[in-house]
Short mmCIF file of C-alpha atoms in Angstrom, two decimals:
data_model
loop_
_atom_site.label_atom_id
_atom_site.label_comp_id
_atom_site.label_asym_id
_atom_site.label_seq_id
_atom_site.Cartn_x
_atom_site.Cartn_y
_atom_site.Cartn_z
CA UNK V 1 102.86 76.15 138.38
CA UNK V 2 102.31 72.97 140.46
CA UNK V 3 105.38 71.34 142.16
CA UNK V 4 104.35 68.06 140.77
CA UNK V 5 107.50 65.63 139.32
CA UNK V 6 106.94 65.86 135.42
CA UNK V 7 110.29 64.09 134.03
CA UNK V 8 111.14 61.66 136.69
CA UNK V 9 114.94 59.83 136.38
CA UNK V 10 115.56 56.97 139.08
CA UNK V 11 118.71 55.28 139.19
CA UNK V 12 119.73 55.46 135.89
CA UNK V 13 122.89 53.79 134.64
CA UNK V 14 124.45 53.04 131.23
CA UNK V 15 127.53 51.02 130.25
CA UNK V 16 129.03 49.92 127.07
CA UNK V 17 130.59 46.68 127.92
CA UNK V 18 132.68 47.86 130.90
CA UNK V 19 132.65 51.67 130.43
CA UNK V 20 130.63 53.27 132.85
CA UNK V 21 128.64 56.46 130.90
CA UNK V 22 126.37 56.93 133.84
CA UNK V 23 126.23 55.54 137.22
CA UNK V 24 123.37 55.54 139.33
CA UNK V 25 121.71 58.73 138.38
CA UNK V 26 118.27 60.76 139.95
CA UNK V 27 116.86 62.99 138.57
CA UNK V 28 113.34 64.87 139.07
CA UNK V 29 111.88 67.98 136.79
CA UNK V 30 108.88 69.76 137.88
CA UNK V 31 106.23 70.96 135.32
CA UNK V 32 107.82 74.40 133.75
CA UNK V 33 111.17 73.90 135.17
CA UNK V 34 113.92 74.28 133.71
CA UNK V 35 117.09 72.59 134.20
CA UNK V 36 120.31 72.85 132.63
CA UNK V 37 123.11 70.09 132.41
CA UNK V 38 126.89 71.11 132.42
CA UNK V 39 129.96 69.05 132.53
CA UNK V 40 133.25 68.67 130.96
CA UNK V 41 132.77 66.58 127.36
CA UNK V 42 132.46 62.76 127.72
CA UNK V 43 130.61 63.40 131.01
CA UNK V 44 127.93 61.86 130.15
CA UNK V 45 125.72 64.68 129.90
CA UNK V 46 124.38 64.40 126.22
CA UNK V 47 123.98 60.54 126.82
CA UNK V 48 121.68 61.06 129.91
CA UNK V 49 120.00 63.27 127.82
CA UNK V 50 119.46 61.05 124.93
CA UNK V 51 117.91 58.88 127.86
CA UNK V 52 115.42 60.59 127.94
CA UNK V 53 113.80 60.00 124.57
CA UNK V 54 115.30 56.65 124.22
CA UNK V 55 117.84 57.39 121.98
CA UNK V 56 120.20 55.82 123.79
CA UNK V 57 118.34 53.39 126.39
CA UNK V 58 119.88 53.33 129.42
CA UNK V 59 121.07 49.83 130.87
CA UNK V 60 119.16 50.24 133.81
CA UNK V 61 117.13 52.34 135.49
CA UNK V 62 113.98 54.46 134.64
CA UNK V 63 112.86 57.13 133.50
CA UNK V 64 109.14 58.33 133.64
CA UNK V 65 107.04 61.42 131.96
CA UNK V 66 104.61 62.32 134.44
CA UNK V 67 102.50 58.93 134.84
CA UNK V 68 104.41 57.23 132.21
CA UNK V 69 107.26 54.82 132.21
CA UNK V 70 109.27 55.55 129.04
CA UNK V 71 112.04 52.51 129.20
CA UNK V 72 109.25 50.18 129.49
CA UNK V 73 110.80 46.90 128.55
CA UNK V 74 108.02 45.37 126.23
CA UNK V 75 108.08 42.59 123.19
CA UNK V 76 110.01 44.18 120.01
CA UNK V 77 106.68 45.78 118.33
CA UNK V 78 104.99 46.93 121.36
CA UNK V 79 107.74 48.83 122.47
CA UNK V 80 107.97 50.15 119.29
CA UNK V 81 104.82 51.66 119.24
CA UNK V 82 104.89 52.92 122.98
CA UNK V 83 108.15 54.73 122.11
CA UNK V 84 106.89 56.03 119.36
CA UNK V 85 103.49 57.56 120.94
CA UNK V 86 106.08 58.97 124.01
CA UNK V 87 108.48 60.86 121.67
CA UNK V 88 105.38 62.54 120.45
CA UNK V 89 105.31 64.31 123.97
CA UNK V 90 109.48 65.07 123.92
CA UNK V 91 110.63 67.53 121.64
CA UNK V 92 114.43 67.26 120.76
CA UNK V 93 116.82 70.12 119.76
CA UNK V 94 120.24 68.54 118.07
CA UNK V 95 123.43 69.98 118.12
CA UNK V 96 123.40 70.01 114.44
CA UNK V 97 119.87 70.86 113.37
CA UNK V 98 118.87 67.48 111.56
CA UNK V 99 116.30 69.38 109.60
CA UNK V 100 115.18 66.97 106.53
CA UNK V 101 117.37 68.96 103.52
CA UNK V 102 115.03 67.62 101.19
CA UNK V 103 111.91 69.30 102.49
CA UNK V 104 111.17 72.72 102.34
CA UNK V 105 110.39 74.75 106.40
CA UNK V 106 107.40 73.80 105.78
CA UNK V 107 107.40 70.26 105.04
CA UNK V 108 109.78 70.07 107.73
CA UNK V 109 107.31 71.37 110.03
CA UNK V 110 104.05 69.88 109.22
CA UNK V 111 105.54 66.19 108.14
CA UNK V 112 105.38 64.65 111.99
CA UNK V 113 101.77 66.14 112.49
CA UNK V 114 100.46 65.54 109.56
CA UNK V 115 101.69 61.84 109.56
CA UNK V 116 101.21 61.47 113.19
CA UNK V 117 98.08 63.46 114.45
CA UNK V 118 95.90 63.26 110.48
CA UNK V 119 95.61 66.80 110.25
CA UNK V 120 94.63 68.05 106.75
CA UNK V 121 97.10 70.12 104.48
CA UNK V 122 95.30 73.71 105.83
CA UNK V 123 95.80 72.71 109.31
CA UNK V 124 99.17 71.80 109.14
CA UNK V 125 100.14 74.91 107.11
CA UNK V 126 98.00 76.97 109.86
CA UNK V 127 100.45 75.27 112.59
CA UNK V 128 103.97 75.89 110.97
CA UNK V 129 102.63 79.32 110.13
CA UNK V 130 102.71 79.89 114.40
CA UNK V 131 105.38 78.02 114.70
CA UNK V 132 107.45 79.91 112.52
CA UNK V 133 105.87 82.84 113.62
CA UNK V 134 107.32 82.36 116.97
CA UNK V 135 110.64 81.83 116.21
CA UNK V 136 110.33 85.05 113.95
CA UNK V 137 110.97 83.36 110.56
CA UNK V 138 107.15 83.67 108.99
CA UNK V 139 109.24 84.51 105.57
CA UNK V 140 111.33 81.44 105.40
CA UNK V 141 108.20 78.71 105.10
CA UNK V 142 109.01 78.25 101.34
CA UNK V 143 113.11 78.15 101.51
CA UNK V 144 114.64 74.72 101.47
CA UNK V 145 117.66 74.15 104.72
CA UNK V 146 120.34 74.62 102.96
CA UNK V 147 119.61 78.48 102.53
CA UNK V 148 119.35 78.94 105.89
CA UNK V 149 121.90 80.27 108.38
CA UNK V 150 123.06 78.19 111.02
CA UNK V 151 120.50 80.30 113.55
CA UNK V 152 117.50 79.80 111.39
CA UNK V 153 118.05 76.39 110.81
CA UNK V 154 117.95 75.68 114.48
CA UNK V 155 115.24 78.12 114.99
CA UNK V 156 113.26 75.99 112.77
CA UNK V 157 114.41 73.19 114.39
CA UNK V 158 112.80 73.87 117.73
CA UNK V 159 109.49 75.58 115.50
CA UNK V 160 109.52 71.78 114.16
CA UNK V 161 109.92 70.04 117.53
CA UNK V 162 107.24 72.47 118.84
CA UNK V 163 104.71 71.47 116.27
CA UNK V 164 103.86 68.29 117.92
CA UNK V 165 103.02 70.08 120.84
CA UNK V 166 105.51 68.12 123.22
CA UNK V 167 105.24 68.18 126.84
CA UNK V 168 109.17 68.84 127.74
CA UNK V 169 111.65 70.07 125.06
CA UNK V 170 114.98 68.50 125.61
CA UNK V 171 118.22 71.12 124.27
CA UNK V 172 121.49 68.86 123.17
CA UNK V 173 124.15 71.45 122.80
CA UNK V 174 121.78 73.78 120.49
CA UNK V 175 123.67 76.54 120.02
CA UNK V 176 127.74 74.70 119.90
CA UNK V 177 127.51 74.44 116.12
CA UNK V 178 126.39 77.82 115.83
CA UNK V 179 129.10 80.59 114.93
CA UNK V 180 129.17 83.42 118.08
CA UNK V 181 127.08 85.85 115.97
CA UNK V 182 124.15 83.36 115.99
CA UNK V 183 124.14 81.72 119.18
CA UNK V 184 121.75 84.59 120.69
CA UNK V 185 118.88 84.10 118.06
CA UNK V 186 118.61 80.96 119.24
CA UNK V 187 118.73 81.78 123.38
CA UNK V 188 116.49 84.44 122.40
CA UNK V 189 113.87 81.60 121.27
CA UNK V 190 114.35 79.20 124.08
CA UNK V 191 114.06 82.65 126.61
CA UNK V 192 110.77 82.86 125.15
CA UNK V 193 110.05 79.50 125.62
CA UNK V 194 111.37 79.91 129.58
CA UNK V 195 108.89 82.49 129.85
CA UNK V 196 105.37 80.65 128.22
CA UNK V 197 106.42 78.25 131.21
CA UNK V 198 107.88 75.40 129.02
CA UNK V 199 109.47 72.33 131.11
CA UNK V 200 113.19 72.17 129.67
CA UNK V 201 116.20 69.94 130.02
CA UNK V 202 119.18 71.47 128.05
CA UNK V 203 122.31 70.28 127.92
CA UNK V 204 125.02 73.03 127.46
CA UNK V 205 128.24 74.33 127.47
CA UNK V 206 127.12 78.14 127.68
CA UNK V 207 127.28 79.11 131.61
CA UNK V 208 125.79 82.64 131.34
CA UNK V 209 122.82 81.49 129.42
CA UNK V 210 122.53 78.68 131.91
CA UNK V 211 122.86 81.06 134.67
CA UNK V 212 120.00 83.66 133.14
CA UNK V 213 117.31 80.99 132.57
CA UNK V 214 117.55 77.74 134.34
CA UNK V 215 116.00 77.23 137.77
CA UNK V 216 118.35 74.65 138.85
CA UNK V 217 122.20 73.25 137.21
CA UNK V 218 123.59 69.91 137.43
CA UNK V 219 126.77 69.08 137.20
CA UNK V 220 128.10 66.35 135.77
CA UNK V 221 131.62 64.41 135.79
CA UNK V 222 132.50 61.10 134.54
CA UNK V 223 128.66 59.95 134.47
CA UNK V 224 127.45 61.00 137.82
CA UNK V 225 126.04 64.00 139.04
CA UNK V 226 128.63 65.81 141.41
CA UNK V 227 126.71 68.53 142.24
CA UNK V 228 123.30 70.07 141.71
CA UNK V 229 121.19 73.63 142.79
CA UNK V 230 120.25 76.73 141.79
CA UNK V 231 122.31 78.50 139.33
CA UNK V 232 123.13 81.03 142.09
CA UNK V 233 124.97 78.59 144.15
CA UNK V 234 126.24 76.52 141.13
CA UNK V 235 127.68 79.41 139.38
CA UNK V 236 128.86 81.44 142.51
CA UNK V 237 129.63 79.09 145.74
CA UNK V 238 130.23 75.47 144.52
CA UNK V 239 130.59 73.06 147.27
CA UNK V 240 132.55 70.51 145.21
CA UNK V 241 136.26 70.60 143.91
CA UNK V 242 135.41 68.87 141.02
CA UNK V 243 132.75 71.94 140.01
CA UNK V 244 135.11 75.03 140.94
CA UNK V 245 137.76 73.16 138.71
CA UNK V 246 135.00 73.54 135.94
CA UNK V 247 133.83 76.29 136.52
CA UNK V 248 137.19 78.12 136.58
CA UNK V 249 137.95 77.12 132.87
CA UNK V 250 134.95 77.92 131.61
CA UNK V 251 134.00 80.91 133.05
CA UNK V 252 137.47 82.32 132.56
CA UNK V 253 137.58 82.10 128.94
CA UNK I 1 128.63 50.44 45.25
CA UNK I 2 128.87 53.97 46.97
CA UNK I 3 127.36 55.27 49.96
CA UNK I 4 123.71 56.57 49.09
CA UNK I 5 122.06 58.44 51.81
CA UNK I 6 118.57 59.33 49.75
CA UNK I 7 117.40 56.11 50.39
CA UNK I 8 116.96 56.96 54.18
CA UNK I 9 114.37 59.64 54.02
CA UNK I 10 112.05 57.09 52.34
CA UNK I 11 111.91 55.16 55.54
CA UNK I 12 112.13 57.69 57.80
CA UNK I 13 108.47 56.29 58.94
CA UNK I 14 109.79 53.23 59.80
CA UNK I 15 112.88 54.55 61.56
CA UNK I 16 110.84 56.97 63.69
CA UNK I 17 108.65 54.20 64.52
CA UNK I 18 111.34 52.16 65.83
CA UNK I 19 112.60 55.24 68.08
CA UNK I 20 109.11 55.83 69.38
CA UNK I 21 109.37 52.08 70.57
CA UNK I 22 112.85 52.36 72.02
CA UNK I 23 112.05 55.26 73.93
CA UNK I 24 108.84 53.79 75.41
CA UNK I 25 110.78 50.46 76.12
CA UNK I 26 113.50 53.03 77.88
CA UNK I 27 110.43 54.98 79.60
CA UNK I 28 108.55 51.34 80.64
CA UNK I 29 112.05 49.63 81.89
CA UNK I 30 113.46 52.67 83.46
CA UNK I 31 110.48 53.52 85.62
CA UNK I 32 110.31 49.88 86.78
CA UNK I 33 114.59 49.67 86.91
CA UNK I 34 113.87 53.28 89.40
CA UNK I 35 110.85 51.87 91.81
CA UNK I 36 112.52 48.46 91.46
CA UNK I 37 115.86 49.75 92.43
CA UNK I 38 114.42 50.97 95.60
CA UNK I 39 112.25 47.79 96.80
CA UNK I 40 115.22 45.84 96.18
CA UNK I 41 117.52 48.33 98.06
CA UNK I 42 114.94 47.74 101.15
CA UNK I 43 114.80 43.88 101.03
CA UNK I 44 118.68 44.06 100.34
CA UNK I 45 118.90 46.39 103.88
CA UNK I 46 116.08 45.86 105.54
CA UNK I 47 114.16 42.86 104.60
CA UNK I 48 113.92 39.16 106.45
CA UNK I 49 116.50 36.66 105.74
CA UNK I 50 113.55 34.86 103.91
CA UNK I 51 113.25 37.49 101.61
CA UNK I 52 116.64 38.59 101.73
CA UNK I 53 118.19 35.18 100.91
CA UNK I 54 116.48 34.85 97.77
CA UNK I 55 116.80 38.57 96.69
CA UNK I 56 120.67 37.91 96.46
CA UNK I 57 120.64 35.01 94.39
CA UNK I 58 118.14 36.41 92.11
CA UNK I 59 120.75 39.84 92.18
CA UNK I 60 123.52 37.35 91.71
CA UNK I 61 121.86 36.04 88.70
CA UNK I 62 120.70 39.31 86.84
CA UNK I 63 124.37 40.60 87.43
CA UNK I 64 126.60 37.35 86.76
CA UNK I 65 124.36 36.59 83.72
CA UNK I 66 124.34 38.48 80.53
CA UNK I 67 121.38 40.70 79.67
CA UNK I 68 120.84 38.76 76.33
CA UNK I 69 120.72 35.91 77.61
CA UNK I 70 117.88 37.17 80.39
CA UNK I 71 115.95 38.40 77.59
CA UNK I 72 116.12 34.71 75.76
CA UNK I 73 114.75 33.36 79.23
CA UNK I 74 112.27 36.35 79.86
CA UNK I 75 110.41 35.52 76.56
CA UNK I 76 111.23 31.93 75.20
CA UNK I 77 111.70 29.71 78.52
CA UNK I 78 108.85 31.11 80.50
CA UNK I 79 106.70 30.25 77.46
CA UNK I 80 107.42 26.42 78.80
CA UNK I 81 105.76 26.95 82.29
CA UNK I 82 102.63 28.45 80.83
CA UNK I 83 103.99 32.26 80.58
CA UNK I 84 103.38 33.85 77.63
CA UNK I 85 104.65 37.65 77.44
CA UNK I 86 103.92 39.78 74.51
CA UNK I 87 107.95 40.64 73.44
CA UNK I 88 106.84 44.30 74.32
CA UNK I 89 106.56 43.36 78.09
CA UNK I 90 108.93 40.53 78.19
CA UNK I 91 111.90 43.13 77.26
CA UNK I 92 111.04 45.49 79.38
CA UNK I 93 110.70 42.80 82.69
CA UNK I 94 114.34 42.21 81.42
CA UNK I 95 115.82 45.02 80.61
CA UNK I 96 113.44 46.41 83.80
CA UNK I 97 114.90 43.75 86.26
CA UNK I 98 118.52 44.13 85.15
CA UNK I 99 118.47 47.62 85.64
CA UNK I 100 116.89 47.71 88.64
CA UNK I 101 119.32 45.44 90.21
CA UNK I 102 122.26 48.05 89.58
CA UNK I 103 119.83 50.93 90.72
CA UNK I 104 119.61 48.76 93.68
CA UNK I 105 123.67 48.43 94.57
CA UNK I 106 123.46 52.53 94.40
CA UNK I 107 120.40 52.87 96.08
CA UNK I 108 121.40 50.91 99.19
CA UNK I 109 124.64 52.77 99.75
CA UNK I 110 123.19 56.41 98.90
CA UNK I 111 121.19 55.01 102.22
CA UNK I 112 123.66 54.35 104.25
CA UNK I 113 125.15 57.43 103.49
CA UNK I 114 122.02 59.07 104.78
CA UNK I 115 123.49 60.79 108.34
CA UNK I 116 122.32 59.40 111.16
CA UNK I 117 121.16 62.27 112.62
CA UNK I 118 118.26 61.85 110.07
CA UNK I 119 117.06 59.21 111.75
CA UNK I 120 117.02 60.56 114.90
CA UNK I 121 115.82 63.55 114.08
CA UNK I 122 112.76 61.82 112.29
CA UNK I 123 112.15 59.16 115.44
CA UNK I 124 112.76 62.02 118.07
CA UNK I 125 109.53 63.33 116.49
CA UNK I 126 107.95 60.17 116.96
CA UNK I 127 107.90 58.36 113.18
CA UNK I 128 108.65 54.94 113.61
CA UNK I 129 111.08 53.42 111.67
CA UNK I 130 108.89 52.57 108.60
CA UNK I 131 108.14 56.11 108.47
CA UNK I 132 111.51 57.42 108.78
CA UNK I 133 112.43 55.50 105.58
CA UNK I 134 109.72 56.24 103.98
CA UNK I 135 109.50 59.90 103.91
CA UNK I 136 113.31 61.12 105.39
CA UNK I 137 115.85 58.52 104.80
CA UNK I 138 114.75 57.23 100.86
CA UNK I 139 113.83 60.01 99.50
CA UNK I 140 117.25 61.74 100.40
CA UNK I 141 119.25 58.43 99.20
CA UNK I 142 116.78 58.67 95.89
CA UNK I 143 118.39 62.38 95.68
CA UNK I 144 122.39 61.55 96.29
CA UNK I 145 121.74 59.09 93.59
CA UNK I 146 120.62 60.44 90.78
CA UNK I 147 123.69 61.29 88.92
CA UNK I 148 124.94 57.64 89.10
CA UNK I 149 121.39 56.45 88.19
CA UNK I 150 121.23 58.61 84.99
CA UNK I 151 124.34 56.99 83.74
CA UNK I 152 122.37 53.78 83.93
CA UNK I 153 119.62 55.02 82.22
CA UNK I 154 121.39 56.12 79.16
CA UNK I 155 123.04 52.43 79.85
CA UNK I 156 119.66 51.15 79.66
CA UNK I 157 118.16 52.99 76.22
CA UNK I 158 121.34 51.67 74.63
CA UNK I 159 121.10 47.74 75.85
CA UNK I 160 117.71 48.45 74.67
CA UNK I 161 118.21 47.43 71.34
CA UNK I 162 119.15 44.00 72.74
CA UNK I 163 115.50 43.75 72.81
CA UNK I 164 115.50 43.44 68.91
CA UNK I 165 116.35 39.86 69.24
CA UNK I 166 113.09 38.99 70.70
CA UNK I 167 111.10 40.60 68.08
CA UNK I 168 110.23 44.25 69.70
CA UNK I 169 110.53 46.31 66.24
CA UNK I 170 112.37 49.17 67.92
CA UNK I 171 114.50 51.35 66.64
CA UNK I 172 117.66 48.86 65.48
CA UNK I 173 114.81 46.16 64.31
CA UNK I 174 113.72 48.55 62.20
CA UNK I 175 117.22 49.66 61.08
CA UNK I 176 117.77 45.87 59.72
CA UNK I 177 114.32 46.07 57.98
CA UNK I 178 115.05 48.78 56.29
CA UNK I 179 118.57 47.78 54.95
CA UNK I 180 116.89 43.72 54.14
CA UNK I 181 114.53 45.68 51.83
CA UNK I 182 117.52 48.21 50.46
CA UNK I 183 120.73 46.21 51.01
CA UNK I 184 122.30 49.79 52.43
CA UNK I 185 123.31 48.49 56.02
CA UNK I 186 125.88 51.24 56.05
CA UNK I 187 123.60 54.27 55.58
CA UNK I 188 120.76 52.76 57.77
CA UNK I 189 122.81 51.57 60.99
CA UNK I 190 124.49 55.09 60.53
CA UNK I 191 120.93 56.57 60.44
CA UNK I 192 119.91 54.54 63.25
CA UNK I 193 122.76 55.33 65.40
CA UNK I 194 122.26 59.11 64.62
CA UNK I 195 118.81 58.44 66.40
CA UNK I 196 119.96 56.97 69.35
CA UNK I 197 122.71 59.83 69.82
CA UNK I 198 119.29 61.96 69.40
CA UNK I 199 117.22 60.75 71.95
CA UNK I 200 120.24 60.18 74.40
CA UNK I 201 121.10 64.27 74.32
CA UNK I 202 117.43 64.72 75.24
CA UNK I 203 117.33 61.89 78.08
CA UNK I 204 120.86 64.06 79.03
CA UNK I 205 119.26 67.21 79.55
CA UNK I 206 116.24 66.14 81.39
CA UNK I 207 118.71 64.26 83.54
CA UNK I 208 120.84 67.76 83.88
CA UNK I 209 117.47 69.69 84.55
CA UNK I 210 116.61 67.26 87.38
CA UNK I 211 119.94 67.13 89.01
CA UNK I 212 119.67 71.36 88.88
CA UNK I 213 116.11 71.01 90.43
CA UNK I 214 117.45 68.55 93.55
CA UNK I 215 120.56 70.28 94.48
CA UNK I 216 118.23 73.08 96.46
CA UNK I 217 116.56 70.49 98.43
CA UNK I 218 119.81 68.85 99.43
#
């Protein structure tokens, strides 16, 4: 793996009016890495995030994808179309699934590259057959959402997001909705994902998970990052009050 | 003079006739009252104030207005300005248009209903926001709405026999030519209405048979 920047975040801020979600933030992921994002709700975590893809465009700042500026301010229709091509290259995990209930697996699958990319029927059938292959759910292709467990649904979530072949997958909270039983079919997946050297930005709330697969944690409080490093340091010798207050809840419980 | 149902079966031609036409006048409006009903739900949501200006009036009109008198319009004013519609077509632009507007009022807020994490989860992928509506956001509002909708369509095959007035023979046009030849309005208006009860209990149960297909895919 090279040490080149792959998601690059320079002084991003965001404000609605005079709330402050993020102030002045940096951030830099290297192809394969994986970073996770922790912070006490209303940090500003999930909204730095959403950044990312332009869901929710920051005020200022910007962020890039390798050689490419995604916040590019452009007319109406031409940034339409350049966000558009970019999210092609970001895959996004939701807290709660957003599969399309009124398409089966499959059609959730194969509807972005088959509208997107032109490939036939067979093609696109081939493709959610590996996708759902790799999130072990080959037998659900014909089942609609709503007879899916919470698990399934978001491993075909992320077998959907991985159909389009994105560059960096970005995690919002993917396994919070899920009941406790469920929440490791789904780290299981992303594991795997660790392993075929996938660049990841996840936002989370689950420290051991964190701990086990990211190669770096950020910490976040009141929309700036207080701390960041390694999950050995993070997780085991702090530097900041703020994090050890964190920490101490959540690891506690 | 007593009631005297033999005379009906001797025009049972004519009365079946007339149901063949009100159900194709119910198949020909509703299908354009459906597709309608959605185009107007986009202009009323989505569309440019040039379009969407207009769009209200003309929903103002086909809602403040009676249907009747629509149908009078339809088929004897536009003959003035060079429009001549065969009756067939002119009652089912009508009764087509009419309908449609009502689809529309459920059809735009089965949309809005649509979560938002729809939309994201459609534009996170990278369909723009044509796209999104086109293949995640409608065809989920289309869904939510069909129970409302079918009450409009049996709304629909029963306004259809305003359509009489402008000459369609359909099924209550052929009801009063039955009973100027006999004189028996009682028998054939009773026979008539039996027919309409008919085809409403099968437009019920195709409605019930797509509202059990839907509910997996929602």
């Amino acid at each position: 793996m090279t040490d080149q920047a792959f998601v690059t975040i320079r002084n991003a801020a965001k404000s609605y009016g005079a709330l402050e979600v993020l102030k002045d933030i940096n951030l830099t992921v290297n192809r394969g890495q994986i970073v996770a994002i922790i912070g006490p709700s209303g940090s500003g975590k999930s909204t730095l995030l959403r950044a990312i893809n332009e869901l929710d465009p920051l005020t200022s700042g910007e962020v890039w994808l390798e050689d490419v500026q995604i916040n590019k301010k452009l007319p109406h229709r031409q940034y339409e179309a350049h966000v558009n091509q970019v999210r092609q290259d970001i895959g996004m995990v939701f807290q709660h699934f957003n599969l399309f209930p009124h398409l089966t697996v499959r059609g959730n699958i194969t509807l972005a590259p088959r509208m997107l990319k032109g490939l036939s029927e067979a093609d696109a059938d081939k493709l959610a057959e590996e996708q759902l292959a790799k999130v072990g759910l080959s037998e659900k292709i014909d089942e609609y959402p709503s007879r899916l467990s919470g698990g399934q649904k978001q491993r075909v979530a992320i077998a959907r997001a991985l159909a389009m072949k994105p560059k960096v997958m970005l995690f919002d909270e993917a396994t919070s909705a899920l009941d406790p039983e469920l929440v490791e079919e789904v780290n299981l997946v992303m594991k795997q994902l660790a392993e075929e050297h996938m660049t990841m930005i996840i936002v989370t709330h689950e420290m051991d998970f964190a701990a086990s697969v990211c190669d770096r944690v950020l910490f976040m409080d009141q929309g700036v990052v207080v701390e960041e490093g390694p999950p050995s340091v993070i997780f085991h010798d702090p530097k900041e009050e703020r994090t050890r207050n964190f920490l101490r809840k959540h690891l506690s419980r | 003079m007593g009631l005297d149902f033999t005379v009906v079966p001797s025009y049972f031609g004519v009365l079946l006739m007339g149901a063949g036409w009100t159900i194709a006048i119910t198949i020909c409006a509703g299908l354009l009252s459906f597709f309608g009903g959605i185009v107007f739900a986009v202009i009323a949501l989505y569309g440019h104030w040039s379009l969407r200006l207009p769009f209200r009036g003309f929903a103002f009109l086909f809602m403040g207005t009676p249907l009747l008198l629509q149908l009078f319009l339809i088929y004897f004013g536009l003959i003035q300005i060079g429009i001549d519609l065969p009756a067939f077509v002119a009652g089912v632009i009508g009764l087509g248009l009419h309908f449609a507007v009502y689809n529309s009022e459920l059809i735009q807020a089965s949309i809005l209903a649509v979560d938002k994490g729809q939309y994201e989860g459609a534009r996170t992928l990278g369909l723009s926001r044509g796209q999104t509506l086109r293949k995640v956001v409608i065809p989920q509002a289309v869904r939510a709405v069909v129970p409302p909708m079918g009450n409009n369509m049996i709304a629909l095959l029963k306004d259809s026999a305003l359509v009489s007035v402008i000459g369609v023979m359909e099924l209550t046009l052929a009801a009063q030519q039955a009973i100027s030849r006999t004189y028996r309005p009682f028998e054939f208006y009773l026979a008539a209405a039996f027919c309409y009860y008919i085809v409403n209990l099968a437009l019920e149960a195709g409605l019930r048979r797509l509202e059990r297909r839907i509910a997996a895919s929602r």
